[in-house]
Amino acid sequence: IKLEASGELDPSGLDPAKVELAYFGARQDMTLSDAEAAALKKYLQDGGLLFVEAVMGDKRADAAWRTLAGKLGLKMLPVGKTDPLLTGQLDGATGYPVDGVRYRFSLREERIGKPDPELYRLVIDDKTVGVYSPFDLVYCQTGYDAWACRGYESEDALALVTNIVLLATTR
């Protein structure tokens, strides 16, 4: 799998033959113009995979993403305990089993009694085209602390991100 970093999501240049997994993370706002939304939807319909997160677990970004997902025609299906993203048993690859997670300080109280991660499969026409996390994954896997970061402890974030990347490689 080819991983490429970019300063911003430019859906007009996304081609599933060249970009197997696109990442879209933001704080506060996750809006796209009509043209950008159409290009992103085409990328997904043509076989691309999208990994979206509300950076730092930002509640405004979460609300903005849910609006944008509706605009894109995406269904957001909660990932359950038997989903390969949590069992680590992906077609053609073995990832990490994620059975109960630990949260960063700013999220712990809110998640009391909720040991499972909150992830969603993004679906168009009964086909998984992405994964969404309302809580931070990418920054959290670094092991560094950040004030008010609503995310997972490092080991759990790393396991979840690894499983998402493996999903991209096994499609």
Backbone as ProteinMPNN parsed JSONL, in Angstrom:
{"seq_chain_A": "IKLEASGELDPSGLDPAKVELAYFGARQDMTLSDAEAAALKKYLQDGGLLFVEAVMGDKRADAAWRTLAGKLGLKMLPVGKTDPLLTGQLDGATGYPVDGVRYRFSLREERIGKPDPELYRLVIDDKTVGVYSPFDLVYCQTGYDAWACRGYESEDALALVTNIVLLATTR", "coords_chain_A": {"N_chain_A": [[0.853, -1.171, 0.0], [0.501, 2.202, -0.779], [1.36, 5.0, 1.0], [0.688, 8.363, 1.346], [1.368, 11.641, 2.29], [-0.427, 14.679, 2.718], [-1.118, 18.155, 2.901], [-3.768, 18.931, 2.886], [-7.054, 17.65, 2.212], [-7.706, 16.952, -1.045], [-10.091, 16.173, -2.922], [-10.476, 16.116, -5.671], [-8.232, 15.131, -6.905], [-8.067, 12.476, -6.239], [-7.551, 9.118, -6.954], [-8.497, 5.841, -7.025], [-6.754, 3.882, -8.039], [-4.302, 4.905, -7.548], [-4.325, 5.957, -4.979], [-4.996, 4.207, -2.329], [-5.982, 4.496, 0.223], [-7.431, 7.197, 1.645], [-7.023, 9.89, 3.891], [-8.922, 11.826, 6.101], [-8.952, 14.194, 8.332], [-9.956, 16.48, 10.808], [-10.329, 19.464, 12.799], [-12.939, 21.161, 14.365], [-14.242, 22.039, 11.762], [-15.581, 20.243, 9.016], [-16.179, 20.543, 6.204], [-17.003, 20.426, 2.739], [-16.886, 21.766, -0.556], [-19.535, 21.659, -3.028], [-18.471, 20.595, -5.411], [-16.113, 19.379, -4.457], [-17.221, 17.497, -2.703], [-18.631, 15.897, -4.533], [-16.472, 14.872, -6.018], [-15.131, 13.405, -4.025], [-17.096, 11.501, -3.399], [-17.205, 10.159, -5.853], [-14.622, 9.054, -5.909], [-14.883, 7.21, -3.8], [-16.98, 5.572, -4.755], [-15.7, 4.495, -6.933], [-13.957, 2.719, -5.818], [-12.175, 3.56, -3.866], [-10.917, 4.026, -0.481], [-11.763, 5.546, 2.586], [-10.49, 7.068, 5.468], [-11.607, 8.587, 8.229], [-11.444, 10.982, 10.832], [-12.37, 12.743, 13.787], [-10.263, 15.008, 14.705], [-8.44, 15.094, 17.683], [-10.728, 14.369, 18.917], [-12.702, 16.235, 18.567], [-15.777, 17.706, 19.16], [-17.235, 19.443, 17.525], [-16.182, 18.94, 15.009], [-16.999, 16.31, 14.756], [-19.823, 16.611, 14.598], [-19.929, 18.129, 12.231], [-18.831, 16.274, 10.41], [-20.795, 14.256, 10.412], [-22.901, 15.583, 9.191], [-21.737, 16.064, 6.669], [-21.315, 13.409, 5.85], [-23.94, 12.588, 5.423], [-24.55, 14.258, 3.269], [-22.893, 13.137, 1.378], [-24.133, 10.76, 0.995], [-23.542, 8.589, 2.584], [-23.888, 5.75, 4.654], [-23.56, 5.317, 8.111], [-22.427, 2.779, 9.859], [-22.351, 1.281, 12.989], [-19.419, -0.239, 14.305], [-19.223, -3.469, 15.434], [-18.449, -5.869, 18.094], [-17.676, -8.264, 16.801], [-16.715, -7.503, 14.392], [-14.231, -7.481, 11.845], [-12.489, -5.286, 12.056], [-12.201, -5.003, 14.75], [-11.666, -7.561, 15.713], [-9.368, -8.164, 14.415], [-9.074, -10.045, 12.491], [-8.812, -9.941, 9.433], [-9.655, -10.32, 5.974], [-7.143, -12.002, 4.427], [-5.162, -10.864, 6.001], [-3.74, -10.446, 9.264], [-4.556, -8.584, 11.957], [-4.681, -6.621, 14.899], [-6.282, -7.833, 17.804], [-8.857, -6.066, 19.353], [-10.082, -5.719, 22.259], [-11.85, -4.224, 24.381], [-10.913, -1.034, 25.369], [-8.653, 1.594, 26.383], [-8.995, 4.926, 27.429], [-7.966, 8.336, 26.801], [-7.381, 10.871, 29.292], [-9.241, 13.042, 29.054], [-11.451, 11.868, 27.955], [-12.239, 9.757, 29.463], [-14.215, 9.872, 31.621], [-16.611, 10.3, 30.233], [-16.789, 7.917, 28.841], [-17.177, 5.889, 30.676], [-18.022, 2.623, 31.512], [-18.17, 1.886, 28.889], [-16.393, -0.005, 27.224], [-15.712, -0.626, 24.63], [-14.358, 0.444, 21.488], [-15.484, 3.35, 19.662], [-16.352, 3.18, 16.564], [-17.148, 3.563, 13.093], [-18.333, 1.977, 10.185], [-18.221, 3.203, 6.938], [-20.564, 3.262, 4.457], [-21.626, 2.694, 1.139], [-24.125, 1.73, -1.021], [-24.262, -0.881, 0.165], [-21.569, -1.487, 0.388], [-18.473, -1.32, 1.987], [-16.803, 1.675, 2.277], [-15.218, 3.153, 3.809], [-13.951, 4.205, 7.07], [-14.899, 5.633, 10.121], [-13.973, 7.583, 12.937], [-15.102, 9.122, 15.827], [-13.438, 9.868, 17.793], [-10.04, 10.707, 18.615], [-7.432, 9.11, 16.845], [-5.038, 9.059, 15.253], [-3.171, 11.08, 16.246], [-3.12, 10.199, 18.881], [-1.754, 7.766, 18.823], [0.889, 8.435, 18.966], [1.848, 8.636, 21.53], [2.264, 10.921, 22.935], [1.022, 13.44, 25.167], [-1.798, 15.612, 24.996], [-3.517, 18.569, 25.74], [-6.885, 18.273, 26.593], [-7.405, 16.225, 24.772], [-9.507, 14.027, 23.25], [-9.438, 10.907, 22.992], [-7.943, 7.684, 22.338], [-5.827, 5.573, 24.391], [-2.331, 5.125, 23.648], [-1.504, 2.441, 22.749], [-3.917, 1.215, 22.069], [-4.912, 2.985, 20.147], [-2.943, 2.695, 18.164], [-3.318, -0.023, 17.472], [-5.928, 0.07, 16.401], [-5.62, 1.88, 14.228], [-3.766, 0.439, 12.721], [-5.324, -1.807, 12.024], [-7.216, -0.54, 10.401], [-5.599, 0.352, 8.266], [-4.745, -2.139, 7.368], [-7.192, -3.119, 6.476], [-7.484, -1.613, 4.164], [-5.464, -2.751, 2.612], [-6.384, -5.255, 2.063], [-8.548, -5.306, 0.441]], "CA_chain_A": [[0.0, 0.0, 0.0], [1.254, 3.452, -0.847], [0.868, 6.04, 1.892], [1.189, 9.664, 0.936], [0.867, 12.709, 3.148], [-0.765, 15.927, 2.054], [-1.563, 19.15, 3.859], [-5.223, 19.005, 2.919], [-7.744, 16.696, 1.358], [-8.138, 17.474, -2.336], [-10.767, 15.023, -3.513], [-10.442, 16.121, -7.136], [-7.076, 14.384, -7.373], [-8.049, 11.114, -5.713], [-7.77, 8.029, -7.901], [-8.288, 4.598, -6.268], [-5.62, 3.131, -8.568], [-3.086, 5.511, -7.025], [-4.488, 6.229, -3.552], [-5.885, 3.172, -1.804], [-6.569, 4.95, 1.48], [-7.347, 8.642, 1.853], [-7.264, 10.275, 5.285], [-9.562, 13.13, 6.271], [-9.08, 14.519, 9.749], [-10.066, 17.921, 10.999], [-10.897, 20.009, 14.032], [-14.003, 22.136, 14.188], [-15.031, 22.03, 10.533], [-15.335, 19.214, 8.007], [-17.073, 20.816, 5.091], [-16.446, 20.421, 1.391], [-17.755, 22.387, -1.55], [-20.299, 20.663, -3.786], [-17.556, 19.939, -6.351], [-15.232, 18.503, -3.677], [-18.044, 16.379, -2.217], [-18.889, 15.03, -5.688], [-15.214, 14.184, -6.336], [-14.892, 12.415, -2.979], [-18.062, 10.417, -3.584], [-16.758, 9.391, -7.031], [-13.468, 8.268, -5.466], [-15.388, 6.098, -2.996], [-17.75, 4.676, -5.624], [-14.759, 3.85, -7.854], [-13.16, 1.72, -5.116], [-11.291, 4.135, -2.856], [-11.265, 3.838, 0.929], [-11.566, 6.784, 3.329], [-10.34, 6.997, 6.916], [-11.986, 9.909, 8.733], [-11.5, 11.111, 12.283], [-12.471, 14.059, 14.407], [-8.963, 15.184, 15.341], [-8.516, 15.402, 19.115], [-12.072, 14.037, 19.366], [-13.431, 17.504, 18.563], [-17.222, 17.488, 18.997], [-17.714, 20.228, 16.385], [-15.791, 18.193, 13.815], [-17.884, 15.144, 14.709], [-21.124, 17.067, 14.084], [-19.736, 18.527, 10.835], [-18.661, 15.067, 9.612], [-22.079, 13.57, 10.281], [-23.631, 16.329, 8.161], [-21.089, 15.794, 5.387], [-21.584, 12.007, 5.495], [-25.285, 12.579, 4.845], [-24.454, 14.905, 1.947], [-22.213, 12.176, 0.492], [-24.957, 9.552, 0.866], [-22.895, 7.504, 3.315], [-24.469, 5.195, 5.87], [-22.564, 5.094, 9.148], [-22.826, 1.592, 10.606], [-21.454, 1.044, 14.121], [-18.573, -1.433, 14.28], [-19.502, -4.311, 16.599], [-17.355, -6.685, 18.652], [-17.244, -9.338, 15.902], [-16.227, -6.903, 13.149], [-12.797, -7.686, 11.663], [-11.722, -4.133, 12.523], [-11.938, -5.19, 16.184], [-11.09, -8.881, 15.977], [-8.068, -8.235, 13.758], [-9.102, -11.132, 11.507], [-9.216, -9.381, 8.152], [-9.405, -11.215, 4.84], [-5.797, -11.912, 3.893], [-4.218, -10.218, 6.929], [-4.079, -10.535, 10.676], [-4.246, -7.356, 12.677], [-4.696, -6.696, 16.352], [-7.587, -7.917, 18.465], [-9.108, -4.912, 20.22], [-11.161, -6.149, 23.14], [-11.79, -3.271, 25.487], [-9.879, -0.029, 25.139], [-8.426, 2.6, 27.406], [-9.173, 6.261, 26.867], [-7.211, 9.458, 27.34], [-8.011, 11.477, 30.455], [-10.372, 13.911, 28.708], [-12.576, 11.073, 27.457], [-12.517, 8.642, 30.386], [-15.48, 9.997, 32.352], [-17.699, 10.135, 29.255], [-16.822, 6.544, 28.336], [-17.312, 4.915, 31.767], [-18.941, 1.538, 31.174], [-18.15, 1.673, 27.435], [-15.025, -0.434, 26.96], [-15.464, -0.862, 23.205], [-14.128, 1.678, 20.74], [-16.599, 3.825, 18.852], [-15.968, 3.284, 15.154], [-18.248, 3.357, 12.152], [-18.046, 1.682, 8.788], [-18.895, 4.089, 5.999], [-21.094, 2.332, 3.472], [-22.421, 3.12, -0.011], [-24.645, 0.568, -1.764], [-23.879, -2.09, 0.902], [-20.127, -1.709, 0.238], [-17.663, -0.489, 2.882], [-15.943, 2.611, 1.553], [-14.422, 3.909, 4.756], [-14.074, 4.026, 8.514], [-14.943, 6.921, 10.825], [-13.813, 7.604, 14.39], [-15.376, 10.419, 16.429], [-12.373, 10.116, 18.763], [-8.727, 10.775, 17.989], [-6.623, 7.903, 16.694], [-3.719, 9.294, 14.662], [-2.288, 11.737, 17.212], [-3.023, 9.402, 20.109], [-0.798, 6.666, 18.725], [2.253, 8.933, 19.155], [2.268, 8.491, 22.914], [2.364, 12.24, 23.563], [-0.218, 13.971, 25.733], [-2.248, 16.925, 24.535], [-4.601, 19.072, 26.563], [-8.258, 18.064, 26.124], [-7.476, 15.25, 23.685], [-10.533, 13.003, 23.447], [-9.032, 9.79, 22.159], [-7.561, 6.404, 22.927], [-4.442, 5.407, 24.812], [-1.461, 4.867, 22.498], [-1.499, 1.071, 22.238], [-5.208, 0.943, 21.445], [-4.974, 3.8, 18.929], [-2.076, 2.053, 17.179], [-3.978, -1.248, 17.017], [-7.068, 0.427, 15.551], [-5.111, 2.44, 12.974], [-3.179, -0.677, 11.969], [-6.416, -2.592, 11.443], [-7.81, 0.246, 9.316], [-4.676, 0.29, 7.135], [-4.813, -3.507, 6.834], [-8.439, -3.203, 5.711], [-7.193, -1.051, 2.837], [-4.581, -3.643, 1.843], [-7.011, -6.557, 1.826], [-9.774, -5.133, -0.364]], "C_chain_A": [[0.898, 1.234, 0.0], [0.594, 4.463, 0.071], [1.506, 7.353, 1.485], [0.564, 10.725, 1.808], [0.612, 13.968, 2.329], [-1.293, 16.885, 3.112], [-3.073, 19.273, 3.951], [-5.812, 17.992, 1.956], [-8.183, 17.412, 0.094], [-8.794, 16.323, -3.081], [-10.686, 14.973, -5.026], [-9.281, 15.307, -7.682], [-7.031, 12.939, -6.906], [-8.425, 10.102, -6.783], [-7.492, 6.736, -7.146], [-7.124, 3.749, -6.769], [-4.297, 3.649, -8.007], [-3.135, 5.736, -5.52], [-5.509, 5.245, -2.996], [-6.617, 3.615, -0.546], [-6.341, 6.445, 1.617], [-7.708, 8.937, 3.307], [-7.864, 11.673, 5.313], [-9.769, 13.342, 7.759], [-9.121, 16.023, 9.914], [-10.554, 18.236, 12.405], [-11.902, 21.062, 13.614], [-14.825, 21.9, 12.932], [-14.612, 20.905, 9.598], [-16.317, 19.435, 6.862], [-16.298, 20.766, 3.788], [-17.418, 21.157, 0.483], [-18.528, 21.285, -2.271], [-19.403, 19.89, -4.742], [-16.624, 18.969, -5.618], [-15.992, 17.28, -3.166], [-18.323, 15.393, -3.348], [-17.637, 14.234, -6.056], [-14.902, 13.111, -5.303], [-15.842, 11.232, -3.12], [-17.669, 9.548, -4.774], [-15.57, 8.503, -6.669], [-13.931, 7.029, -4.693], [-16.155, 5.094, -3.852], [-16.849, 3.911, -6.585], [-13.821, 2.87, -7.154], [-12.19, 2.266, -4.088], [-11.805, 3.88, -1.45], [-10.886, 5.106, 1.685], [-11.486, 6.49, 4.823], [-10.558, 8.419, 7.428], [-11.939, 9.892, 10.254], [-11.715, 12.564, 12.664], [-11.187, 14.225, 15.219], [-9.16, 15.704, 16.763], [-9.898, 15.08, 19.685], [-12.976, 15.255, 19.424], [-14.911, 17.285, 18.24], [-17.799, 18.272, 17.829], [-17.369, 19.521, 15.082], [-16.674, 16.96, 13.646], [-19.241, 15.535, 14.116], [-21.022, 17.449, 12.608], [-19.58, 17.302, 9.936], [-20.0, 14.369, 9.386], [-22.962, 14.269, 9.248], [-23.058, 16.031, 6.783], [-21.34, 14.357, 4.929], [-22.972, 11.881, 4.866], [-25.296, 13.167, 3.445], [-23.826, 13.96, 0.927], [-23.04, 10.909, 0.264], [-24.363, 8.351, 1.565], [-23.766, 7.049, 4.477], [-23.317, 5.01, 6.845], [-23.049, 3.952, 10.02], [-21.853, 1.348, 11.742], [-20.696, -0.277, 13.973], [-18.834, -2.204, 15.566], [-18.315, -5.179, 16.981], [-16.831, -7.752, 17.694], [-16.733, -8.813, 14.561], [-14.724, -7.149, 13.033], [-11.926, -6.496, 12.089], [-11.399, -4.232, 14.01], [-11.348, -6.557, 16.497], [-9.68, -8.999, 15.411], [-7.994, -9.313, 12.694], [-9.661, -10.62, 10.188], [-8.914, -10.387, 7.042], [-7.992, -10.995, 4.315], [-4.779, -11.243, 4.803], [-4.694, -10.425, 8.359], [-3.61, -9.269, 11.361], [-4.247, -7.606, 14.17], [-6.105, -6.901, 16.877], [-7.722, -6.726, 19.423], [-10.337, -5.251, 21.044], [-11.103, -5.295, 24.397], [-10.638, -2.314, 25.25], [-9.763, 0.898, 26.34], [-8.445, 3.961, 26.725], [-8.244, 7.269, 27.52], [-8.038, 10.127, 28.43], [-9.286, 12.25, 30.108], [-11.598, 13.155, 28.217], [-13.032, 10.007, 28.452], [-13.879, 8.733, 31.055], [-16.674, 9.759, 31.42], [-17.869, 8.68, 28.827], [-16.888, 5.496, 29.449], [-18.372, 3.879, 31.373], [-19.02, 1.244, 29.682], [-16.739, 1.262, 27.022], [-14.701, -0.652, 25.484], [-15.236, 0.46, 22.482], [-15.382, 2.076, 19.961], [-16.063, 4.104, 17.448], [-17.196, 3.031, 14.301], [-17.694, 2.968, 10.79], [-18.852, 2.659, 7.948], [-19.293, 3.24, 4.801], [-21.875, 3.071, 2.388], [-22.839, 1.853, -0.741], [-24.173, -0.752, -1.159], [-22.399, -2.441, 0.77], [-19.398, -0.76, 1.187], [-16.719, 0.362, 2.052], [-15.09, 3.445, 2.508], [-14.694, 3.545, 6.195], [-14.03, 5.414, 9.141], [-14.779, 6.71, 12.321], [-14.129, 9.003, 14.912], [-14.329, 10.808, 17.477], [-11.028, 10.015, 18.067], [-8.02, 9.425, 17.978], [-5.194, 8.241, 16.27], [-2.775, 9.969, 15.652], [-2.077, 10.841, 18.428], [-2.007, 8.274, 20.018], [0.641, 7.126, 18.916], [2.768, 8.749, 20.574], [2.412, 9.816, 23.644], [1.003, 12.671, 24.095], [-0.529, 15.323, 25.114], [-3.452, 17.322, 25.382], [-5.933, 18.835, 25.874], [-8.364, 17.11, 24.932], [-8.474, 14.152, 24.043], [-10.213, 11.848, 22.494], [-8.652, 8.585, 22.985], [-6.131, 6.453, 23.446], [-3.634, 4.878, 23.617], [-1.575, 3.465, 21.903], [-2.804, 0.741, 21.522], [-5.368, 1.737, 20.157], [-4.144, 3.156, 17.826], [-2.714, 0.786, 16.621], [-5.128, -0.92, 16.064], [-6.614, 0.998, 14.212], [-4.502, 1.334, 12.106], [-4.265, -1.503, 11.304], [-7.089, -1.849, 10.292], [-6.915, 0.207, 8.078], [-4.696, -1.109, 6.521], [-6.105, -3.732, 6.05], [-8.219, -2.699, 4.295], [-6.371, -2.015, 1.988], [-5.254, -4.953, 1.454], [-8.295, -6.452, 0.99], [-9.57, -5.552, -1.78]], "O_chain_A": [[1.915, 1.287, 0.692], [-0.595, 4.75, -0.064], [2.721, 7.438, 1.304], [-0.645, 10.709, 2.041], [1.335, 14.276, 1.381], [-1.858, 16.45, 4.115], [-3.601, 19.677, 4.987], [-5.158, 17.541, 1.016], [-8.95, 18.373, 0.157], [-8.121, 15.579, -3.795], [-10.814, 13.899, -5.614], [-9.342, 14.838, -8.818], [-6.046, 12.245, -7.156], [-9.468, 10.209, -7.428], [-6.375, 6.535, -6.669], [-6.56, 2.97, -6.0], [-3.296, 2.932, -7.991], [-2.099, 5.709, -4.855], [-6.716, 5.416, -3.163], [-7.732, 3.17, -0.277], [-5.202, 6.906, 1.695], [-8.596, 8.302, 3.876], [-7.382, 12.586, 4.641], [-10.655, 12.742, 8.368], [-8.399, 16.751, 9.233], [-11.112, 17.386, 13.098], [-11.715, 21.762, 12.619], [-16.011, 21.585, 13.034], [-13.421, 20.651, 9.415], [-17.18, 18.598, 6.599], [-15.097, 21.031, 3.747], [-18.625, 21.168, 0.726], [-18.202, 20.106, -2.133], [-19.544, 18.675, -4.882], [-16.375, 17.864, -6.1], [-15.473, 16.165, -3.193], [-18.256, 14.181, -3.141], [-17.731, 13.048, -6.371], [-14.455, 12.021, -5.661], [-15.427, 10.082, -2.973], [-17.789, 8.324, -4.708], [-15.513, 7.341, -7.07], [-13.423, 5.929, -4.913], [-15.989, 3.886, -3.684], [-17.188, 2.806, -7.009], [-12.978, 2.252, -7.805], [-11.442, 1.493, -3.489], [-12.977, 3.56, -1.252], [-9.819, 5.676, 1.457], [-12.31, 5.758, 5.37], [-9.798, 9.333, 7.108], [-12.342, 8.917, 10.888], [-11.298, 13.484, 11.959], [-11.048, 13.645, 16.296], [-9.939, 16.626, 17.007], [-10.21, 15.472, 20.809], [-13.906, 15.309, 20.229], [-15.255, 16.75, 17.186], [-18.755, 17.82, 17.199], [-18.176, 19.505, 14.153], [-17.052, 16.607, 12.529], [-19.746, 14.852, 13.225], [-21.915, 17.136, 11.821], [-20.122, 17.272, 8.831], [-20.293, 13.939, 8.271], [-23.692, 13.608, 8.509], [-23.804, 15.775, 5.837], [-21.555, 14.118, 3.741], [-23.152, 11.151, 3.891], [-25.96, 12.651, 2.546], [-24.186, 13.982, -0.25], [-22.681, 10.077, -0.57], [-24.642, 7.212, 1.189], [-24.32, 7.875, 5.202], [-22.226, 4.594, 6.455], [-23.966, 4.121, 10.823], [-20.652, 1.22, 11.505], [-21.261, -1.293, 13.57], [-18.685, -1.662, 16.661], [-17.305, -5.218, 16.278], [-15.656, -8.112, 17.765], [-16.36, -9.599, 13.69], [-14.01, -7.036, 14.029], [-10.761, -6.677, 12.443], [-10.44, -3.621, 14.482], [-10.597, -6.693, 17.463], [-8.89, -9.827, 15.863], [-6.954, -9.481, 12.057], [-10.83, -10.837, 9.867], [-8.008, -11.21, 7.175], [-7.679, -9.916, 3.813], [-3.628, -11.072, 4.402], [-5.888, -10.561, 8.624], [-2.427, -8.93, 11.346], [-3.859, -8.677, 14.637], [-7.032, -6.216, 16.443], [-6.812, -6.427, 20.197], [-11.473, -5.095, 20.597], [-10.392, -5.613, 25.35], [-9.517, -2.736, 24.965], [-10.652, 0.97, 27.188], [-7.976, 4.12, 25.598], [-7.793, 7.078, 28.649], [-9.258, 9.964, 28.48], [-10.297, 12.12, 30.798], [-12.671, 13.741, 28.076], [-14.103, 9.423, 28.288], [-14.627, 7.756, 31.055], [-17.633, 9.085, 31.796], [-18.975, 8.259, 28.488], [-16.671, 4.315, 29.18], [-19.476, 4.23, 30.956], [-19.847, 0.439, 29.253], [-15.973, 2.088, 26.524], [-13.538, -0.841, 25.128], [-15.847, 1.474, 22.821], [-16.227, 1.237, 19.647], [-15.416, 5.12, 17.194], [-18.149, 2.377, 14.724], [-16.721, 3.547, 10.306], [-20.026, 2.907, 8.221], [-18.451, 2.575, 4.199], [-22.679, 3.957, 2.678], [-22.004, 1.001, -1.044], [-23.733, -1.644, -1.884], [-22.017, -3.585, 1.017], [-19.659, 0.443, 1.199], [-15.946, -0.144, 1.239], [-14.341, 4.324, 2.084], [-15.538, 2.704, 6.504], [-13.23, 6.263, 8.747], [-15.357, 5.793, 12.903], [-13.498, 9.973, 14.491], [-14.332, 11.93, 17.983], [-10.889, 9.326, 17.057], [-8.013, 8.7, 18.972], [-4.241, 7.751, 16.876], [-1.672, 9.469, 15.875], [-0.962, 10.744, 18.942], [-1.452, 7.866, 21.038], [1.537, 6.288, 19.02], [3.977, 8.71, 20.802], [2.658, 9.832, 24.85], [-0.036, 12.312, 23.542], [0.373, 16.079, 24.755], [-4.302, 16.488, 25.697], [-6.092, 19.16, 24.697], [-9.323, 17.189, 24.165], [-8.294, 13.437, 25.029], [-10.66, 11.824, 21.347], [-8.988, 8.477, 24.164], [-5.324, 7.27, 23.0], [-4.184, 4.267, 22.701], [-1.727, 3.315, 20.691], [-2.8, 0.069, 20.491], [-5.903, 1.221, 19.176], [-4.587, 3.078, 16.68], [-2.654, 0.548, 15.414], [-5.278, -1.569, 15.029], [-7.162, 0.639, 13.171], [-4.709, 1.308, 10.893], [-4.137, -1.863, 10.134], [-7.49, -2.471, 9.308], [-7.41, 0.048, 6.962], [-4.666, -1.253, 5.299], [-6.106, -4.465, 5.06], [-8.714, -3.291, 3.336], [-6.561, -2.088, 0.774], [-4.744, -5.683, 0.604], [-9.035, -7.427, 0.863], [-10.496, -5.472, -2.587]]}, "name": "protein", "num_of_chains": 1, "seq": "IKLEASGELDPSGLDPAKVELAYFGARQDMTLSDAEAAALKKYLQDGGLLFVEAVMGDKRADAAWRTLAGKLGLKMLPVGKTDPLLTGQLDGATGYPVDGVRYRFSLREERIGKPDPELYRLVIDDKTVGVYSPFDLVYCQTGYDAWACRGYESEDALALVTNIVLLATTR"}
